[in-house]
Short mmCIF file of C-alpha atoms in Angstrom, two decimals:
data_model
loop_
_atom_site.label_atom_id
_atom_site.label_comp_id
_atom_site.label_asym_id
_atom_site.label_seq_id
_atom_site.Cartn_x
_atom_site.Cartn_y
_atom_site.Cartn_z
CA MET G 30 -0.01 0.13 0.18
CA SER G 31 1.28 3.50 -0.91
CA ASP G 32 2.15 6.08 1.65
CA THR G 33 -0.57 8.39 0.39
CA ARG G 34 -3.21 5.41 0.71
CA GLN G 35 -2.17 4.72 4.09
CA GLN G 36 -2.21 8.31 5.23
CA LYS G 37 -5.88 8.54 3.53
CA ASP G 38 -7.05 5.57 5.28
CA LYS G 39 -6.41 7.54 8.56
CA ASP G 40 -8.12 10.66 7.68
CA TYR G 41 -11.26 10.14 9.84
CA TRP G 42 -12.19 11.42 13.17
CA GLN G 43 -12.67 8.57 15.90
CA ALA G 44 -14.68 9.46 19.20
CA VAL G 45 -12.40 8.31 22.45
CA MET G 46 -14.00 9.94 25.38
CA ARG G 47 -16.54 12.50 26.71
CA SER G 48 -14.90 15.93 27.41
CA ALA G 49 -16.07 15.86 31.05
CA ASP G 50 -13.73 12.82 31.44
CA ILE G 51 -10.45 15.14 30.79
CA LYS G 52 -10.13 17.31 33.75
CA ALA G 53 -6.81 18.55 35.59
CA LYS G 54 -4.88 15.27 35.13
CA PRO G 55 -3.82 13.92 31.60
CA LYS G 56 -5.61 10.76 30.57
CA ARG G 57 -3.96 8.10 28.46
CA ILE G 58 -5.61 5.83 25.92
CA LEU G 59 -4.52 3.31 23.15
CA PHE G 60 -5.50 4.68 19.81
CA ASP G 61 -4.67 2.33 16.67
CA GLY G 62 -2.46 0.50 19.06
CA ALA G 63 -0.34 3.28 19.83
CA PRO G 64 -0.35 4.94 23.57
CA LEU G 65 -1.53 8.62 23.57
CA VAL G 66 -1.85 11.20 26.42
CA LEU G 67 -4.73 13.62 26.26
CA PHE G 68 -4.35 16.77 28.36
CA ARG G 69 -6.03 20.47 28.44
CA SER G 70 -3.54 22.62 26.69
CA ALA G 71 -3.24 26.44 26.48
CA LYS G 72 -4.89 25.89 22.96
CA GLY G 73 -7.37 23.50 23.90
CA ILE G 74 -7.47 19.57 23.89
CA ALA G 75 -4.27 18.19 22.89
CA ALA G 76 -3.20 14.50 21.96
CA LEU G 77 0.54 13.24 22.11
CA PHE G 78 2.29 10.28 21.90
CA ASP G 79 2.42 9.08 25.41
CA ARG G 80 6.44 8.63 25.63
CA CYS G 81 8.67 11.43 26.70
CA ALA G 82 11.43 11.84 23.94
CA HIS G 83 14.32 11.66 26.81
CA ARG G 84 13.97 8.01 28.50
CA LEU G 85 10.36 7.13 26.94
CA VAL G 86 8.36 7.61 30.26
CA GLU G 87 4.69 7.72 30.01
CA LEU G 88 3.59 11.53 29.98
CA SER G 89 0.17 10.38 31.36
CA THR G 90 1.71 9.80 34.56
CA GLY G 91 3.02 13.31 35.03
CA LYS G 92 1.02 16.30 35.33
CA VAL G 93 -0.16 19.63 33.38
CA VAL G 94 1.42 22.80 34.16
CA GLY G 95 0.46 25.94 32.82
CA GLY G 96 -1.21 24.03 29.83
CA GLU G 97 2.09 21.99 29.04
CA ILE G 98 2.62 18.28 29.95
CA GLU G 99 5.55 17.74 32.48
CA CYS G 100 7.13 14.27 32.50
CA PRO G 101 7.46 12.87 35.87
CA TYR G 102 10.91 11.61 35.54
CA HIS G 103 13.16 14.89 34.55
CA GLY G 104 10.53 17.32 34.30
CA TRP G 105 10.98 18.01 30.50
CA ARG G 106 7.87 19.84 29.13
CA TYR G 107 5.90 19.55 25.99
CA ASN G 108 3.11 21.87 24.52
CA GLY G 109 0.29 20.77 22.87
CA GLU G 110 2.04 20.85 19.33
CA GLY G 111 4.43 18.12 20.68
CA ARG G 112 7.38 20.47 21.09
CA CYS G 113 9.78 20.46 24.17
CA THR G 114 9.72 23.79 25.74
CA ALA G 115 11.64 23.04 29.07
CA ILE G 116 14.25 21.09 30.46
CA PRO G 117 15.04 21.75 34.05
CA GLY G 118 18.64 22.47 34.93
CA HIS G 119 19.46 23.23 31.31
CA VAL G 120 21.01 26.51 30.50
CA GLY G 121 20.47 28.09 27.26
CA ASP G 122 17.88 27.43 24.30
CA VAL G 123 16.32 24.39 24.44
CA PRO G 124 17.18 21.63 22.18
CA HIS G 125 14.83 20.86 19.22
CA TYR G 126 13.14 17.78 20.52
CA ARG G 127 9.41 16.76 19.57
CA ILE G 128 6.99 14.06 19.76
CA ARG G 129 4.32 12.92 17.66
CA ARG G 130 1.04 15.00 17.66
CA TYR G 131 -2.15 13.68 17.03
CA SER G 132 -5.34 15.72 15.72
CA ALA G 133 -7.69 16.47 18.46
CA ILE G 134 -10.77 18.49 18.84
CA GLU G 135 -13.79 18.79 21.10
CA ARG G 136 -17.28 18.64 19.82
CA ASP G 137 -20.78 18.27 21.52
CA GLY G 138 -19.11 17.03 24.79
CA VAL G 139 -17.07 14.63 23.01
CA VAL G 140 -13.23 14.43 22.24
CA PHE G 141 -12.20 13.21 18.62
CA VAL G 142 -8.98 12.14 17.64
CA SER G 143 -7.42 11.47 14.42
CA ALA G 144 -3.87 9.84 13.18
CA GLY G 145 -4.20 11.69 9.75
CA THR G 146 -5.56 14.95 8.71
CA PRO G 147 -9.38 14.53 8.51
CA GLU G 148 -11.25 17.29 6.38
CA GLY G 149 -14.36 18.78 8.02
CA GLU G 150 -16.20 18.17 11.13
CA PRO G 151 -16.52 14.67 12.88
CA TYR G 152 -19.88 12.76 12.71
CA LEU G 153 -21.53 13.27 16.11
CA HIS G 154 -24.91 11.43 15.93
CA CYS G 155 -27.80 10.46 13.65
CA MET G 156 -29.88 13.23 14.81
CA GLN G 157 -27.47 16.09 14.83
CA GLY G 158 -28.73 19.39 13.92
CA LYS G 159 -32.11 18.34 15.08
CA ASP G 160 -33.95 19.99 18.16
CA VAL G 161 -33.69 17.04 20.25
CA VAL G 162 -32.75 16.02 23.82
CA VAL G 163 -29.30 14.18 24.07
CA LYS G 164 -27.34 12.35 27.13
CA ARG G 165 -23.69 11.39 26.54
CA VAL G 166 -22.77 8.12 27.96
CA ARG G 167 -19.48 5.76 27.74
CA SER G 168 -19.07 2.27 28.31
CA SER G 169 -16.56 -0.72 27.70
CA ALA G 170 -17.00 -4.35 27.11
CA ARG G 171 -14.49 -7.46 26.62
CA SER G 172 -15.04 -7.91 22.90
CA THR G 173 -13.85 -6.78 19.30
CA VAL G 174 -15.58 -3.88 17.62
CA LEU G 175 -17.18 -6.23 15.13
CA ASP G 176 -18.78 -8.43 17.58
CA ALA G 177 -19.94 -5.46 19.83
CA ALA G 178 -21.43 -3.56 16.75
CA GLU G 179 -22.98 -6.74 15.43
CA ASN G 180 -24.66 -7.28 19.04
CA ILE G 181 -26.15 -3.73 19.14
CA LEU G 182 -27.70 -4.16 15.82
CA ASP G 183 -28.75 -7.82 16.41
CA ALA G 184 -32.34 -7.67 16.96
CA THR G 185 -32.97 -11.45 17.65
CA HIS G 186 -30.85 -11.83 20.85
CA THR G 187 -33.04 -9.29 22.64
CA HIS G 188 -35.72 -12.21 23.16
CA PHE G 189 -33.22 -13.82 25.37
CA THR G 190 -30.52 -11.55 26.77
CA HIS G 191 -32.85 -8.56 27.12
CA LYS G 192 -36.33 -10.33 28.08
CA GLY G 193 -38.40 -7.92 30.14
CA VAL G 194 -36.52 -4.90 29.25
CA LEU G 195 -36.58 -4.55 25.67
CA ARG G 196 -38.86 -7.46 25.09
CA GLY G 197 -41.96 -8.59 26.60
CA LEU G 198 -41.80 -11.76 28.87
CA THR G 199 -44.08 -13.78 26.51
CA ALA G 200 -42.92 -15.93 23.72
CA LYS G 201 -45.17 -13.64 21.30
CA ARG G 202 -43.54 -12.76 18.07
CA HIS G 203 -44.17 -10.63 15.19
CA LEU G 204 -43.75 -11.34 11.46
CA VAL G 205 -41.50 -8.44 10.34
CA ARG G 206 -39.85 -7.38 7.15
CA VAL G 207 -36.06 -6.60 7.19
CA GLU G 208 -34.55 -4.48 4.30
CA VAL G 209 -30.71 -4.27 4.03
CA THR G 210 -29.22 -1.70 2.10
CA GLY G 211 -25.74 -0.09 2.10
CA GLY G 212 -23.27 2.11 0.53
CA LYS G 213 -19.62 3.10 0.85
CA GLY G 214 -18.86 2.96 4.47
CA TRP G 215 -22.27 2.10 5.85
CA VAL G 216 -25.00 -0.41 5.92
CA GLU G 217 -28.15 -0.52 7.49
CA SER G 218 -31.07 -2.67 8.23
CA CYS G 219 -34.94 -1.33 8.39
CA TYR G 220 -37.40 -3.45 10.28
CA THR G 221 -41.35 -2.82 9.66
CA GLY G 222 -44.15 -4.70 10.93
CA GLU G 223 -43.59 -4.62 14.75
CA ASP G 224 -45.99 -2.57 15.95
CA ARG G 225 -45.72 -2.29 19.55
CA GLN G 226 -43.13 -4.09 21.99
CA GLN G 227 -44.15 -4.99 25.46
CA GLY G 228 -40.57 -4.71 26.94
CA LEU G 229 -40.34 -2.15 30.00
CA VAL G 230 -38.54 0.42 27.48
CA SER G 231 -41.04 0.35 24.67
CA ARG G 232 -43.91 0.44 27.39
CA LEU G 233 -42.51 3.53 29.11
CA LEU G 234 -40.81 5.25 26.32
CA GLU G 235 -41.76 4.57 22.74
CA GLY G 236 -45.69 3.80 22.10
CA GLU G 237 -46.72 2.46 18.83
CA ARG G 238 -43.68 1.63 16.57
CA ALA G 239 -43.62 2.44 12.89
CA ARG G 240 -40.06 1.14 12.08
CA THR G 241 -36.74 0.44 13.54
CA ILE G 242 -33.45 1.25 11.82
CA GLY G 243 -30.14 -0.12 12.84
CA ARG G 244 -26.87 1.24 11.15
CA TYR G 245 -23.03 0.79 11.01
CA ARG G 246 -21.02 3.38 9.92
CA HIS G 247 -17.13 3.68 9.38
CA PRO G 248 -15.21 3.87 11.82
CA GLY G 249 -16.92 1.82 14.32
CA ILE G 250 -20.40 4.14 15.04
CA VAL G 251 -23.43 1.96 15.56
CA GLU G 252 -26.95 3.49 15.40
CA LEU G 253 -30.20 2.57 16.48
CA GLU G 254 -33.49 4.46 15.47
CA TYR G 255 -36.89 3.76 16.96
CA TRP G 256 -39.77 5.65 15.03
CA GLY G 257 -43.34 6.11 15.82
CA LYS G 258 -46.12 7.06 13.40
CA GLY G 259 -45.49 10.55 14.86
CA GLY G 260 -41.85 10.68 14.48
CA LEU G 261 -38.78 9.85 16.38
CA ALA G 262 -39.29 8.14 19.66
CA LEU G 263 -35.70 6.87 20.65
CA ALA G 264 -32.30 6.70 19.34
CA THR G 265 -28.93 5.82 20.11
CA THR G 266 -25.39 6.43 18.44
CA PHE G 267 -22.45 4.78 19.80
CA HIS G 268 -18.84 5.49 18.78
CA LEU G 269 -16.81 2.16 19.29
CA ARG G 270 -12.99 1.77 19.15
CA GLN G 271 -10.77 -1.23 20.07
CA ALA G 272 -8.97 0.08 23.05
CA ASP G 273 -6.72 -3.06 23.46
CA GLU G 274 -6.72 -6.74 22.05
CA ARG G 275 -9.72 -7.53 24.09
CA THR G 276 -11.42 -4.30 25.01
CA VAL G 277 -13.82 -2.07 23.19
CA GLU G 278 -14.56 1.47 24.36
CA GLY G 279 -17.74 3.20 23.57
CA VAL G 280 -18.75 6.97 23.66
CA GLY G 281 -22.34 7.70 22.79
CA TRP G 282 -25.36 9.80 22.83
CA LEU G 283 -28.89 8.76 23.89
CA ILE G 284 -31.39 10.71 22.11
CA GLY G 285 -35.09 11.61 22.25
CA PRO G 286 -37.60 14.06 20.91
CA ARG G 287 -37.68 17.41 22.55
CA GLN G 288 -41.19 17.25 24.47
CA GLY G 289 -40.76 19.91 27.18
CA LEU G 290 -40.55 18.56 30.69
CA PHE G 291 -42.07 15.30 29.39
CA GLY G 292 -39.33 14.66 26.98
CA GLU G 293 -36.68 15.34 29.60
CA LEU G 294 -38.16 12.98 31.97
CA LYS G 295 -38.05 10.27 29.06
CA ALA G 296 -34.62 10.91 28.78
CA LEU G 297 -33.84 10.59 32.59
CA ALA G 298 -35.87 7.34 32.55
CA PHE G 299 -33.96 6.00 29.46
CA ARG G 300 -30.42 6.22 30.92
CA PRO G 301 -30.72 3.79 33.60
CA LEU G 302 -32.84 1.40 31.45
CA PHE G 303 -30.16 1.71 28.98
CA ALA G 304 -27.34 1.06 31.30
CA PHE G 305 -29.01 -2.02 32.62
CA ALA G 306 -29.57 -3.39 29.19
CA LEU G 307 -25.70 -2.39 28.37
CA GLN G 308 -24.68 -4.36 31.51
CA GLN G 309 -26.56 -7.42 29.98
CA ASP G 310 -24.80 -7.12 26.85
CA ARG G 311 -21.39 -6.93 28.43
CA ARG G 312 -21.96 -10.06 30.35
CA VAL G 313 -22.85 -11.97 27.13
CA LEU G 314 -20.01 -10.54 25.14
CA LYS G 315 -17.35 -11.02 27.92
CA SER G 316 -18.55 -14.89 28.03
CA ALA G 317 -18.23 -15.13 24.31
CA SER G 318 -14.82 -13.43 24.03
CA ASP G 319 -13.40 -15.55 27.20
CA ASN G 320 -14.70 -18.89 25.80
CA ALA G 321 -13.39 -18.23 22.35
CA ARG G 322 -9.83 -18.14 23.87
CA ILE G 323 -10.11 -21.57 25.10
CA SER G 324 -8.51 -24.28 22.70
CA PRO G 325 -9.30 -25.43 20.43
CA GLN G 326 -10.25 -22.15 18.92
CA VAL G 327 -12.64 -22.13 16.16
CA GLN G 328 -14.53 -19.37 14.03
CA PRO G 329 -18.08 -18.53 14.97
CA ALA G 330 -20.85 -19.44 12.63
CA ILE G 331 -22.61 -16.77 10.74
CA GLY G 332 -26.42 -17.62 11.05
CA PRO G 333 -29.47 -17.03 8.53
CA LEU G 334 -30.66 -13.90 10.87
CA ASP G 335 -26.89 -12.24 11.13
CA PHE G 336 -27.82 -9.95 8.45
CA LEU G 337 -25.18 -7.22 8.79
CA ARG G 338 -22.17 -9.23 10.01
CA ARG G 339 -20.14 -9.68 6.40
CA ASP G 340 -21.32 -5.96 5.44
CA ILE G 341 -19.70 -4.82 8.77
CA ALA G 342 -16.66 -7.02 8.30
CA ALA G 343 -16.24 -5.67 4.62
CA ILE G 344 -16.50 -2.10 5.96
CA MET G 345 -13.77 -2.72 8.56
CA ASP G 346 -11.69 -4.05 5.80
CA GLY G 347 -11.98 -0.92 3.55
CA LYS G 348 -14.25 -2.86 1.18
CA MET G 349 -17.73 -2.16 -0.11
CA PRO G 350 -20.59 -3.85 1.66
CA PRO G 351 -22.23 -6.51 -0.23
CA ALA G 352 -25.48 -4.88 0.48
CA ALA G 353 -24.31 -1.78 -1.75
CA ALA G 354 -24.48 -3.98 -4.91
CA GLU G 355 -27.32 -6.20 -3.94
CA PRO G 356 -29.69 -4.89 -1.30
CA ARG G 357 -31.46 -7.63 0.54
CA VAL G 358 -35.09 -8.27 1.74
CA TYR G 359 -35.96 -10.91 4.71
CA GLN G 360 -39.07 -12.20 6.18
CA ILE G 361 -38.44 -13.20 9.95
CA GLU G 362 -40.46 -13.67 13.08
CA LEU G 363 -39.32 -11.28 15.72
#
């Protein structure tokens, strides 16, 4: 792959954490396999390679002084551009030392980082620009981005993993039509025919349902939209990234229509219910991840109801999803 192609493949924004999570102390993350330190510089949020140029100590274990990050070993300081500005004890001009700087910005209460030079603003959520109520959340799971994304978009596991929360307690199912479409960097499934759900979330927050849309976008963005006959009922957008070999971290928005005090109350109720469902998902993802590592190791089967897995995997590999060339339609019981 050419250097130009490699650079272009990195020209995207990736959400890494909520702005509220970066306070006075620096934060360390793994980004694309590399250690980064995030801190508040004199010019805003900064992201640097988390190794002092001197003895390779983690800068994230140091402190922020006057908008610069100070190494805890010898006190070398770096500004938000990654340039060394001070070497305590040295007399004269500071030699030209520099560590790698990553692009970093804050938008709508979330920090975004890039290893390249992306053009334009980062994508936030499926209702950005609309007058909606949003709550920002974070989460992590022992999994891969592929498995975590498919889990969020998989409607069939909700009868078992989320019984009583997202689904009713009975075995009743609906005949549902599923349309899968896609394009460069995205794939989505649209479910129709599921008029009303009996789970706690639906009973409290939704009402009659017209359609449900599940969508995956590059890089690691997973969205769910629940639409009623009068418009949007609920939505979530989660930005996922592989924090290390076994851990996926996510930053997301919980979204609801603005309905005055009623809308705010719905948003408050949605957050703990969503957190409970998320914990249920974390449990099964951890079980799958841990069990998959035990010998003999095998590849998981792709079942007839795993509508999006091949498409998501193709997008993650930089390829066009199969649904872009051949949209698909299914009839299932849900």
